[in-house]
Coordinates of C-alpha atoms in Angstrom, one line a residue:
X25 CA 22.7 35.7 56.5
X26 CA 22.7 39.3 57.3
X27 CA 26.0 41.4 56.9
X28 CA 27.1 43.8 60.4
X29 CA 30.1 46.2 59.7
X30 CA 31.9 46.2 62.4
X31 CA 34.0 49.4 63.8
X32 CA 36.5 48.0 67.2
X33 CA 37.4 51.1 67.9
X34 CA 40.9 50.5 69.9
X35 CA 41.7 53.8 71.5
X36 CA 43.2 55.8 74.5
X37 CA 41.0 57.0 77.4
X38 CA 42.6 58.9 80.0
X39 CA 41.4 58.3 83.9
X40 CA 39.4 59.9 85.1
X41 CA 38.5 62.6 82.0
X42 CA 35.2 61.9 81.2
X43 CA 35.3 64.7 78.7
X44 CA 37.7 63.7 77.0
X45 CA 36.7 60.6 76.7
X46 CA 33.3 61.1 75.4
X47 CA 34.6 63.5 73.0
X48 CA 37.0 60.4 71.8
X49 CA 33.1 58.4 71.6
X50 CA 32.6 60.8 69.0
X51 CA 34.8 61.5 67.3
X52 CA 36.4 58.3 66.5
X53 CA 32.1 57.0 65.8
X54 CA 32.3 59.8 63.3
X55 CA 34.9 58.1 61.5
X56 CA 33.4 54.7 61.4
X57 CA 29.7 55.7 60.7
X58 CA 31.6 58.0 57.5
X59 CA 33.6 54.0 56.9
X60 CA 30.0 52.9 56.8
X61 CA 29.5 51.1 60.4
X62 CA 26.9 49.8 61.7
X63 CA 28.2 48.7 64.9
X64 CA 30.4 51.1 66.8
X65 CA 32.2 49.6 69.7
X66 CA 34.4 50.7 72.5
X67 CA 37.1 49.1 75.0
X68 CA 35.7 48.8 78.7
X69 CA 35.2 51.5 81.3
X70 CA 35.3 53.8 77.8
X71 CA 33.7 56.7 79.4
X72 CA 36.1 57.0 82.8
X73 CA 39.4 55.4 81.8
X74 CA 40.4 51.9 83.5
X75 CA 41.2 51.2 85.8
X76 CA 39.3 53.3 88.4
X77 CA 40.5 51.8 91.3
X78 CA 39.0 53.8 94.8
X79 CA 36.6 56.2 92.3
X80 CA 34.1 53.7 92.3
X81 CA 33.3 54.7 96.3
X82 CA 33.1 58.2 95.7
X83 CA 29.1 58.9 94.9
X84 CA 29.7 62.1 92.6
X85 CA 32.4 60.0 90.6
X86 CA 30.0 57.0 89.4
X87 CA 26.7 60.2 89.5
X88 CA 29.5 62.3 86.7
X89 CA 30.0 59.0 84.8
X90 CA 26.1 57.9 84.6
X91 CA 25.4 61.6 83.7
X92 CA 28.3 61.8 81.6
X93 CA 26.6 58.8 79.7
X94 CA 23.2 59.5 79.0
X95 CA 24.6 62.9 78.0
X96 CA 27.4 61.3 75.6
X97 CA 23.6 59.2 74.0
X98 CA 22.6 63.1 73.0
X99 CA 25.3 64.3 71.6
X100 CA 25.8 61.5 68.9
X101 CA 22.0 62.2 68.6
X102 CA 22.4 65.6 67.4
X103 CA 26.3 64.3 65.6
X104 CA 23.6 62.8 62.9
X105 CA 25.1 59.3 64.4
X106 CA 22.3 58.0 66.4
X107 CA 20.9 55.5 64.3
X108 CA 23.8 53.8 64.7
X109 CA 24.3 51.5 68.1
X110 CA 27.5 52.7 70.3
X111 CA 29.2 50.2 72.8
X112 CA 30.8 52.4 75.7
X113 CA 31.9 50.9 78.7
X114 CA 31.4 52.6 81.1
X115 CA 31.1 53.6 85.6
X116 CA 27.2 52.3 86.7
X117 CA 26.0 52.0 90.2
X118 CA 23.1 50.5 91.4
X119 CA 23.5 51.2 94.9
X120 CA 21.1 54.7 94.8
X121 CA 18.4 55.7 92.2
X122 CA 18.9 54.4 88.7
X123 CA 20.8 52.5 86.6
X124 CA 22.2 54.2 83.3
X125 CA 19.4 52.6 81.4
X126 CA 16.9 54.1 83.6
X127 CA 15.7 50.1 86.2
X128 CA 15.7 50.7 89.7
X129 CA 17.7 49.9 92.2
X130 CA 17.3 47.7 94.5
X131 CA 14.8 44.9 93.8
X132 CA 14.7 41.2 95.6
X133 CA 17.4 39.0 95.6
X134 CA 16.7 35.8 94.4
X135 CA 15.6 33.6 97.2
X136 CA 12.8 36.5 97.9
X137 CA 14.8 38.4 99.7
X138 CA 15.7 42.3 100.4
X139 CA 19.1 43.1 98.0
X140 CA 21.5 44.3 100.0
X141 CA 24.5 47.3 99.7
X142 CA 27.7 48.0 101.4
X143 CA 30.7 45.8 100.8
X144 CA 32.1 42.1 100.8
X145 CA 31.2 39.3 98.4
X146 CA 27.4 38.9 98.7
X147 CA 26.8 42.1 97.2
X148 CA 23.4 42.0 95.3
X149 CA 23.9 46.8 95.1
X150 CA 27.1 48.2 94.4
X151 CA 29.5 50.0 91.4
X152 CA 28.7 48.4 88.0
X153 CA 31.8 47.4 85.3
X154 CA 29.5 48.3 82.8
X155 CA 28.3 48.6 78.9
X156 CA 26.0 50.6 77.6
X157 CA 24.7 50.1 74.2
X158 CA 23.7 53.9 73.0
X159 CA 21.3 54.9 70.1
X160 CA 19.1 56.7 69.0
X161 CA 20.1 59.5 72.1
X162 CA 19.4 56.8 74.7
X163 CA 21.1 54.3 76.7
X164 CA 19.5 51.3 75.1
X165 CA 20.5 48.7 76.9
X166 CA 23.1 47.6 79.5
X167 CA 25.2 45.4 80.2
X168 CA 26.9 43.9 84.2
X169 CA 30.4 42.2 84.0
X170 CA 29.9 39.2 85.9
X171 CA 33.6 37.8 86.3
X172 CA 35.7 40.0 88.4
X173 CA 38.9 39.2 88.7
X174 CA 40.8 39.0 91.4
X175 CA 44.4 38.0 91.1
X176 CA 47.4 40.0 89.6
X177 CA 47.0 43.8 89.6
X178 CA 43.0 43.3 89.4
X179 CA 41.1 43.8 93.2
X180 CA 37.7 43.9 91.7
X181 CA 35.8 42.4 93.7
X182 CA 36.9 44.9 95.7
X183 CA 34.9 47.4 93.8
X184 CA 32.5 46.0 92.2
X185 CA 28.9 44.3 92.1
X186 CA 28.9 40.9 89.5
X187 CA 26.0 40.9 87.4
X188 CA 24.0 37.8 87.0
X189 CA 22.4 39.0 84.0
X190 CA 23.3 38.4 80.0
X191 CA 22.5 41.4 77.6
X192 CA 20.9 40.3 74.4
X193 CA 20.3 43.1 72.0
X194 CA 19.0 42.4 68.2
X195 CA 20.4 44.9 66.0
X196 CA 19.9 44.9 62.5
X197 CA 18.5 41.3 62.3
X198 CA 21.2 39.9 64.3
X199 CA 21.1 39.4 67.9
X200 CA 24.4 40.2 69.9
X201 CA 25.3 39.2 73.1
X202 CA 27.3 41.3 75.4
X203 CA 30.5 40.7 77.3
X204 CA 33.0 42.6 79.3
X205 CA 36.7 41.3 79.6
X206 CA 37.6 38.9 82.1
X207 CA 34.4 37.2 80.6
X208 CA 35.8 35.6 78.4
X209 CA 38.9 34.4 80.7
X210 CA 36.1 31.8 82.0
X211 CA 34.9 28.6 80.7
X212 CA 31.7 27.8 81.1
X213 CA 30.0 31.4 81.8
X214 CA 28.8 34.3 79.7
X215 CA 29.6 32.7 76.0
X216 CA 28.3 28.6 77.2
X217 CA 25.1 31.4 78.3
X218 CA 25.6 32.6 74.7
X219 CA 25.3 29.5 72.8
X220 CA 22.2 29.0 75.1
X221 CA 20.6 32.6 74.1
X222 CA 21.2 31.7 70.1
X223 CA 23.5 35.1 69.5
X224 CA 25.2 35.6 65.9
X225 CA 27.5 37.6 67.3
X226 CA 29.5 38.3 70.6
X227 CA 31.0 41.2 72.1
X228 CA 33.9 41.3 74.1
X229 CA 35.1 44.7 75.4
X230 CA 38.3 44.6 77.2
X231 CA 40.9 47.2 79.4
X232 CA 43.4 43.9 79.5
X233 CA 46.7 44.7 80.1
X234 CA 50.3 43.7 78.2
X235 CA 52.3 41.7 79.6
X236 CA 55.2 39.2 78.1
X237 CA 53.7 37.1 75.7
X238 CA 49.7 37.9 76.0
X239 CA 49.0 37.9 72.7
X240 CA 50.4 34.1 71.9
X241 CA 47.4 33.2 74.4
X242 CA 44.9 35.8 73.4
X243 CA 44.1 34.9 70.2
X244 CA 43.6 30.5 71.4
X245 CA 41.3 31.8 73.8
X246 CA 39.2 33.9 71.8
X247 CA 38.9 30.5 69.5
X248 CA 37.7 28.4 72.9
X249 CA 35.3 31.0 73.4
X250 CA 33.4 31.5 70.0
X251 CA 33.1 27.8 69.4
X252 CA 31.4 27.7 72.9
X253 CA 29.4 30.4 72.0
X254 CA 29.1 28.5 68.7
X255 CA 29.1 32.0 67.5
X256 CA 31.5 35.1 66.2
X257 CA 33.9 37.3 68.3
X258 CA 34.0 40.7 68.3
X259 CA 37.3 41.4 70.9
X260 CA 38.3 45.3 70.7
X261 CA 40.7 46.0 74.1
X262 CA 42.2 49.5 74.7
X263 CA 45.5 51.2 74.6
X264 CA 47.8 53.2 76.2
X265 CA 48.7 53.6 79.5
X266 CA 47.9 53.8 82.8
X267 CA 49.9 54.6 85.4
X268 CA 52.6 51.3 86.1
X269 CA 49.7 48.8 83.2
X270 CA 50.2 49.6 80.0
X271 CA 47.1 48.6 77.3
X272 CA 48.3 46.8 74.0
X273 CA 45.2 47.0 71.9
X274 CA 45.0 43.6 69.9
X275 CA 41.6 44.3 68.9
X276 CA 40.0 41.4 66.4
X277 CA 37.1 39.4 64.9
X278 CA 36.9 35.5 65.2
X279 CA 34.3 33.3 63.2
X280 CA 32.8 30.1 65.1
X281 CA 34.5 27.9 63.8
X282 CA 37.6 29.6 64.7
X283 CA 38.6 31.2 61.5
X284 CA 40.7 34.9 62.2
X285 CA 39.1 37.1 60.2
X286 CA 40.7 40.0 61.2
X287 CA 42.8 42.0 63.6
X288 CA 44.6 45.4 64.2
X289 CA 48.1 45.8 66.0
X290 CA 49.8 46.7 69.5
X291 CA 50.4 49.7 70.9
X292 CA 47.8 52.3 68.5
X293 CA 44.8 53.2 67.9
X294 CA 42.8 52.0 65.0
X295 CA 39.3 51.4 64.2
X296 CA 39.1 48.0 62.7
X297 CA 36.6 48.3 60.6
X298 CA 35.2 44.2 58.9
X299 CA 32.2 43.6 57.4
X300 CA 31.0 39.8 59.1
X301 CA 29.0 37.6 57.7
X302 CA 26.8 36.7 61.3
X303 CA 23.0 33.8 60.9
X304 CA 19.6 35.6 61.6
X305 CA 17.7 36.0 64.5
X306 CA 16.0 32.6 65.0
X307 CA 13.7 33.7 67.9
X308 CA 11.0 35.8 68.5
X309 CA 11.0 35.8 72.4
X310 CA 11.5 38.3 74.7
X311 CA 10.9 37.8 77.7
X312 CA 13.3 36.9 80.2
X313 CA 14.4 33.1 80.7
X314 CA 16.9 31.6 82.9
X315 CA 19.6 28.9 82.0
X316 CA 22.5 27.4 83.5
X317 CA 25.3 26.5 81.3
X318 CA 28.5 24.2 81.4
X319 CA 32.4 24.6 79.8
X320 CA 34.0 22.3 78.8
X321 CA 35.4 19.2 80.5
X322 CA 38.4 19.6 79.0
X323 CA 39.1 23.4 80.1
X324 CA 37.6 23.8 83.2
X325 CA 39.0 21.1 85.0
X326 CA 42.7 21.9 82.7
X327 CA 42.1 25.6 84.9
X328 CA 44.9 28.3 84.5
X329 CA 45.9 31.1 86.5
X330 CA 42.6 33.3 85.0
X331 CA 39.9 30.3 85.4
X332 CA 38.1 29.3 88.6
X333 CA 34.9 27.4 89.5
X334 CA 33.4 24.1 88.4
X335 CA 32.9 25.6 84.7
X336 CA 29.0 25.9 85.1
X337 CA 27.4 29.8 85.6
X338 CA 23.4 30.0 85.7
X339 CA 22.8 33.7 84.4
X340 CA 19.3 35.5 83.5
X341 CA 18.9 36.4 79.4
X342 CA 18.1 39.6 79.1
X343 CA 16.6 40.1 75.3
X344 CA 16.6 44.1 74.2
X345 CA 14.9 44.9 70.9
X346 CA 17.5 47.9 69.4
X347 CA 16.6 48.5 66.0
X348 CA 15.6 46.3 63.2
X349 CA 16.6 49.1 60.6
X350 CA 20.4 50.1 60.2
X351 CA 22.0 52.4 57.5
X352 CA 23.4 50.5 54.2
X353 CA 27.3 50.9 54.1
X354 CA 28.4 52.3 50.4
X355 CA 30.9 50.9 49.0
X356 CA 33.1 47.2 48.7
X357 CA 32.8 45.1 51.5
X358 CA 35.4 46.0 54.9
X359 CA 38.4 44.2 55.3
X360 CA 39.7 45.2 58.7
X361 CA 43.0 42.7 57.4
X362 CA 45.4 41.2 59.8
X363 CA 47.8 43.0 61.3
X364 CA 51.6 41.7 61.3
X365 CA 52.3 40.2 64.5
X366 CA 56.6 42.1 66.2
X367 CA 58.6 39.8 67.9
X368 CA 59.3 39.6 71.5
X369 CA 61.9 42.5 71.8
X370 CA 60.0 45.1 69.3
X371 CA 56.7 44.0 71.6
X372 CA 58.7 45.3 75.1
X373 CA 60.5 48.1 73.3
X374 CA 56.9 49.3 72.1
X375 CA 54.9 48.5 75.5
X376 CA 57.7 50.4 77.3
X377 CA 57.8 53.2 74.9
X378 CA 54.1 53.9 75.0
X379 CA 53.7 53.8 79.2
X380 CA 56.7 56.1 79.4
X381 CA 54.8 58.6 77.0
X382 CA 51.4 58.2 78.7
X383 CA 52.9 58.6 82.3
X384 CA 54.7 62.2 81.6
X385 CA 51.8 63.0 79.0
X386 CA 48.4 62.3 81.0
X387 CA 50.0 63.5 84.1
X388 CA 51.1 67.2 82.0
X389 CA 54.6 66.7 82.4
X390 CA 56.7 68.7 80.2
X391 CA 60.0 66.7 79.6
X392 CA 62.4 64.1 81.8
X393 CA 65.7 64.7 83.4
X394 CA 67.7 60.8 83.8
X395 CA 70.9 60.9 84.6
X396 CA 73.6 59.1 82.4
X397 CA 76.6 56.9 83.4
X398 CA 77.6 56.1 80.4
X399 CA 76.7 52.0 81.4
X400 CA 73.6 50.2 79.6
X401 CA 70.8 50.9 82.4
X402 CA 71.0 54.7 81.8
X403 CA 71.5 54.7 77.9
X404 CA 67.7 51.6 77.2
X405 CA 65.9 54.5 79.7
X406 CA 67.1 57.5 77.6
X407 CA 66.7 55.3 74.0
X408 CA 63.1 54.9 75.3
X409 CA 62.6 58.5 76.5
X410 CA 64.1 59.8 73.1
X411 CA 62.2 57.2 71.0
X412 CA 58.5 58.3 73.4
X413 CA 58.9 62.0 73.6
X414 CA 61.5 63.0 71.4
X415 CA 64.9 64.6 71.8
X416 CA 63.2 68.0 72.4
X417 CA 61.9 66.7 76.2
X418 CA 64.7 64.6 77.2
X419 CA 67.1 66.0 79.6
X420 CA 70.3 63.5 80.5
X421 CA 73.0 65.4 82.8
X422 CA 76.7 62.8 83.1
X423 CA 77.5 63.3 87.1
X424 CA 80.6 62.4 87.2
X425 CA 83.1 61.6 90.5
X426 CA 86.5 60.5 90.9
X427 CA 85.4 57.6 90.2
X428 CA 84.1 57.5 87.1
X429 CA 85.9 56.5 84.1
X430 CA 87.3 57.9 81.3
X431 CA 85.3 55.6 78.9
X432 CA 82.3 55.9 80.9
X433 CA 81.9 59.6 80.6
X434 CA 82.7 59.1 76.6
X435 CA 80.1 57.0 76.2
X436 CA 77.2 59.5 78.2
X437 CA 78.8 62.0 75.7
X438 CA 78.1 58.9 72.4
X439 CA 75.1 58.2 73.1
X440 CA 73.8 61.7 73.5
X441 CA 75.7 62.8 70.7
X442 CA 73.5 60.1 68.3
X443 CA 69.9 60.4 69.9
X444 CA 70.0 64.3 70.2
X445 CA 69.3 64.6 73.3
X446 CA 69.4 67.7 75.6
X447 CA 73.1 66.7 77.7
X448 CA 74.8 68.7 80.4
X449 CA 77.6 67.6 82.8
X450 CA 77.5 68.6 86.8
X451 CA 80.4 66.8 88.5
X452 CA 79.2 65.6 91.8
X453 CA 83.0 65.8 93.4
X454 CA 82.8 69.0 95.1
X455 CA 79.4 68.4 96.5
X456 CA 80.7 64.7 98.5
X457 CA 84.0 66.5 98.9
X458 CA 81.8 69.1 101.0
X459 CA 80.0 66.4 102.9
X460 CA 83.1 65.1 103.4
X461 CA 84.6 67.5 105.0
X462 CA 82.1 68.2 107.7
X463 CA 81.4 64.7 108.6
X464 CA 83.4 61.1 109.2
X465 CA 82.1 58.4 106.3
X466 CA 83.9 56.0 104.8
X467 CA 83.3 52.4 103.1
X468 CA 80.0 51.6 101.6
X469 CA 78.5 55.2 103.5
X470 CA 80.9 57.0 100.9
X471 CA 79.3 55.0 98.4
X472 CA 76.0 55.3 99.0
X473 CA 76.8 59.3 99.3
X474 CA 77.5 59.9 96.2
X475 CA 74.7 58.2 94.8
X476 CA 72.4 60.7 97.0
X477 CA 74.3 63.9 95.9
X478 CA 73.8 63.0 92.4
X479 CA 69.9 62.0 93.5
X480 CA 69.9 65.6 94.9
X481 CA 71.2 67.6 91.4
X482 CA 68.3 65.5 89.0
X483 CA 65.9 66.1 91.6
X484 CA 67.2 70.1 91.9
X485 CA 67.0 69.7 88.1
X486 CA 63.3 68.5 88.8
X487 CA 62.5 71.6 90.8
X488 CA 63.9 74.7 88.9
X489 CA 63.2 73.4 85.2
X490 CA 60.0 71.0 86.2
X491 CA 61.1 67.8 84.6
X492 CA 60.0 64.1 85.3
X493 CA 62.8 63.0 87.1
X494 CA 63.1 59.1 85.6
X495 CA 65.5 56.3 87.9
X496 CA 67.0 53.5 85.4
X497 CA 67.3 50.4 88.1
X498 CA 66.4 47.3 86.4
X499 CA 64.0 44.7 87.6
X500 CA 66.7 42.6 89.0
X501 CA 69.1 45.0 90.8
X502 CA 65.1 45.6 93.0
X503 CA 64.7 42.8 93.5
X504 CA 67.8 41.9 95.2
X505 CA 68.0 45.5 96.5
X506 CA 71.1 46.5 94.2
X507 CA 70.5 50.9 94.9
X508 CA 71.2 53.4 96.9
X509 CA 67.7 54.7 98.3
X510 CA 67.2 58.4 97.9
X511 CA 70.5 58.3 95.4
X512 CA 70.2 56.4 92.2
X513 CA 66.1 54.7 93.3
X514 CA 65.4 58.4 93.1
X515 CA 62.5 59.8 91.0
X516 CA 58.7 59.6 89.4
X517 CA 58.7 57.9 87.3
X518 CA 60.6 53.7 85.9
X519 CA 61.2 52.3 82.7
X520 CA 62.6 49.3 83.6
X521 CA 61.1 48.4 87.3
X522 CA 59.8 45.5 85.5
X523 CA 62.6 44.1 82.9
X524 CA 65.6 42.2 84.1
X525 CA 68.9 42.6 83.3
X526 CA 69.2 40.1 81.0
X527 CA 66.6 41.6 78.7
X528 CA 67.7 45.1 79.3
X529 CA 70.9 43.8 76.8
X530 CA 68.3 41.4 74.6
X531 CA 66.0 45.2 74.4
X532 CA 69.9 47.2 73.4
X533 CA 71.2 45.3 70.9
X534 CA 67.5 44.7 69.4
X535 CA 66.9 48.8 69.3
X536 CA 70.3 49.1 67.8
X537 CA 69.7 46.3 65.3
X538 CA 66.3 47.8 64.5
X539 CA 68.0 51.8 64.0
X540 CA 70.8 49.8 61.3
X541 CA 67.0 47.8 59.6
X542 CA 65.7 51.2 59.1
X543 CA 69.3 53.0 58.3
X544 CA 69.2 55.2 61.6
X545 CA 71.7 55.0 63.7
X546 CA 71.7 53.2 66.8
X547 CA 70.7 55.1 69.4
X548 CA 72.6 53.4 71.8
X549 CA 77.2 53.1 71.8
X550 CA 78.0 49.2 71.8
X551 CA 80.6 49.9 74.1
X552 CA 78.1 50.4 76.9
X553 CA 76.5 47.6 76.0
X554 CA 79.5 45.8 76.1
X555 CA 81.6 46.9 78.7
X556 CA 81.1 44.7 82.6
X557 CA 78.3 47.2 84.7
X558 CA 79.5 49.2 87.2
X559 CA 77.8 51.1 89.9
X560 CA 81.2 52.9 89.9
X561 CA 81.6 54.1 93.3
X562 CA 84.3 53.0 94.6
X563 CA 87.8 52.2 92.4
X564 CA 87.7 49.1 90.2
X565 CA 83.8 48.6 91.4
X566 CA 82.4 45.4 89.0
X567 CA 78.4 44.7 90.1
X568 CA 79.9 40.6 89.8
X569 CA 82.0 42.1 93.0
X570 CA 78.5 42.0 95.1
X571 CA 75.8 39.8 92.8
X572 CA 76.5 36.7 90.9
X573 CA 76.8 36.8 87.3
X574 CA 73.2 37.7 85.8
X575 CA 73.3 34.4 83.7
X576 CA 73.2 33.3 87.3
X577 CA 70.6 35.6 88.9
X578 CA 67.8 36.3 86.5
X579 CA 66.9 32.6 85.9
X580 CA 66.8 32.3 90.3
X581 CA 64.9 35.4 90.1
X582 CA 62.5 34.4 87.5
X583 CA 61.5 31.7 89.6
X584 CA 61.3 33.3 92.8
X585 CA 59.6 36.1 92.0
X586 CA 57.3 35.8 88.9
X587 CA 56.6 31.8 89.7
X588 CA 56.6 32.2 93.4
X589 CA 59.1 29.0 93.6
X590 CA 60.1 28.1 96.7
X591 CA 63.8 26.8 97.8
X592 CA 63.2 22.8 97.5
X593 CA 61.8 24.0 93.9
X594 CA 64.4 26.2 92.6
X595 CA 67.4 23.8 93.8
X596 CA 65.6 20.8 92.3
X597 CA 65.8 23.2 88.7
X598 CA 69.5 23.3 89.5
X599 CA 71.2 26.2 91.4
X600 CA 74.0 26.7 93.5
X601 CA 72.8 26.4 96.7
X602 CA 74.8 28.2 98.7
X603 CA 74.7 31.0 95.8
X604 CA 70.2 30.5 95.9
X605 CA 70.9 31.3 99.8
X606 CA 72.7 34.1 99.7
X607 CA 70.0 35.5 96.8
X608 CA 66.7 34.3 98.7
X609 CA 68.0 36.8 101.6
X610 CA 69.2 39.5 99.9
X611 CA 66.0 39.3 97.7
X612 CA 63.3 38.8 101.1
X613 CA 65.3 41.9 103.5
X614 CA 65.3 44.8 100.3
X615 CA 60.9 44.9 100.7
X616 CA 61.8 48.2 102.5
X617 CA 63.7 49.2 99.1
X618 CA 61.2 48.4 96.6
X619 CA 57.8 49.5 98.6
X620 CA 59.3 53.3 97.7
X621 CA 60.7 52.6 94.5
X622 CA 58.8 54.6 91.7
X623 CA 55.8 53.4 89.5
X624 CA 57.4 51.4 86.3
X625 CA 55.5 50.0 83.4
X626 CA 54.6 46.3 83.7
X627 CA 55.4 43.2 81.1
X628 CA 56.1 40.7 83.1
X629 CA 53.0 37.9 84.6
X630 CA 54.0 39.4 88.3
X631 CA 55.6 42.9 88.2
X632 CA 56.9 44.8 92.0
X633 CA 54.4 46.6 93.2
X634 CA 50.6 45.7 93.1
X635 CA 50.9 42.2 91.8
X636 CA 53.3 41.1 94.3
X637 CA 52.5 42.2 97.6
X638 CA 54.7 40.9 100.4
X639 CA 54.9 42.2 104.3
X640 CA 57.9 44.2 105.3
X641 CA 58.3 43.2 108.5
X642 CA 58.4 39.7 107.8
X643 CA 60.3 36.6 109.8
X644 CA 59.9 34.2 107.3
X645 CA 63.2 32.7 105.1
X646 CA 63.3 30.3 102.6
X647 CA 65.4 27.8 104.6
X648 CA 67.4 24.7 103.3

């Protein structure tokens, strides 16, 4: 039984940085080969970054991706790494010219008609979410993603053409099936075809975004696919932030019997090197064949958000002999180990820190600035920012008015002292008074004026000093529109955009407890956690003056926003009908505010933005 030393490269690519991403592949491959790796695997769309969105429609970008792939193959050979197969995700297209492995675009469809391009679900040519095997200075084989997700944040039916061929490469006497991300989530798909092909290993490369508890779903899923394929599965996922998305890694190797052989940590770059005993190839067939495979009846019947169809897949099997000879690894067997799982709050905190860090760094901002009110939201955002960037790159500004309490000012100063960030005080009252001396305003208009003056100050500091402004509104406030447009909502990024208010408190308590456990000073003042939340825009104001208690509000919002439940379902769940009607109307009429809100890290199953798309002009209301 052959043994393959696998190296799963859990790395952090940047969208559009083909040169930098290729350099990451070269550098990491060198480390992997030094560790004796015989097969090195990188994530989905590694070369281009993921997701590339409408860049797929630019011929110049597709051409650059294919050229970069061929150049990378040659560079790996020049680096002395050409003897080891390296698997890399990239963007290809067969809409013009040849694909990266030299296949001619076009041809005939299954019924003998001409291949079609353009747009729509029946395209047979166009952009491809692709995987390449680089070996000996060439592109030895390619695979095109079969299942294209079209839910949540994914629009791959808009961008790509689905592949219809399972590529099986022979490496060191082992038949290896190639798959990409969503192929794993479908019963009766490429993994079932892989069983028919008799493979010993299935590689699955991923750009799988984080959401809460998704790591608890992945391992059972990989186990099901390993059983379906009757083969070991090597699952590699990218890590890092890309706009609203954050990728958590969690790469793993699972045996055909479901045994977890190795697992990487979350939210950090990691090279998982592990020796796997695999069955040798038992067939000498090198001709193509077409097979139809069916998923397990129970899984297909159950269905999930991620599964569709009848569980039957017809694919061509293309076999490519890459190499029978691999460099023999020296030293003892490689054991990648199984990384310890972390608590839910630690997982969410890590996602928020990584999402913010990469948004700031990948977009070239030197630092961030935010308003410090002394309340829980700004305190948590400040702590996240300091963890992500260090205190020297974080500016916190207290913006007191006549209505700002003494304890709020003290709490803001205390947080600054605890975290070491750059702390400033900019009183807003003289500017507010200037407006009121020239305009006749009262009530809500005066409250919103204060928020907008604060926004003007933060944006002025951004323009003057180059900071990225962080806004600090949580998901509960965004849901019901409890914010001032162009005021406290101002900013270029919002770390709490997808964090319910009740979870904000949990995260603050967890972060402080974690600091104590490590012998450090808790970053968040206890008073910021314990006091009732208030915008402090009028005398004695509390959030509860305008909103139900968050212990009542958040469960309604979770059901309505995340769960798409209607009024009838929510009443049946035990929510008070009068409160429910009020909350649902607030959510429905705040869509125009959310459409203008800053991007922020996605952590739930349905984040505001591409996850949840509703019309602004909309007369439909949930009624009793």
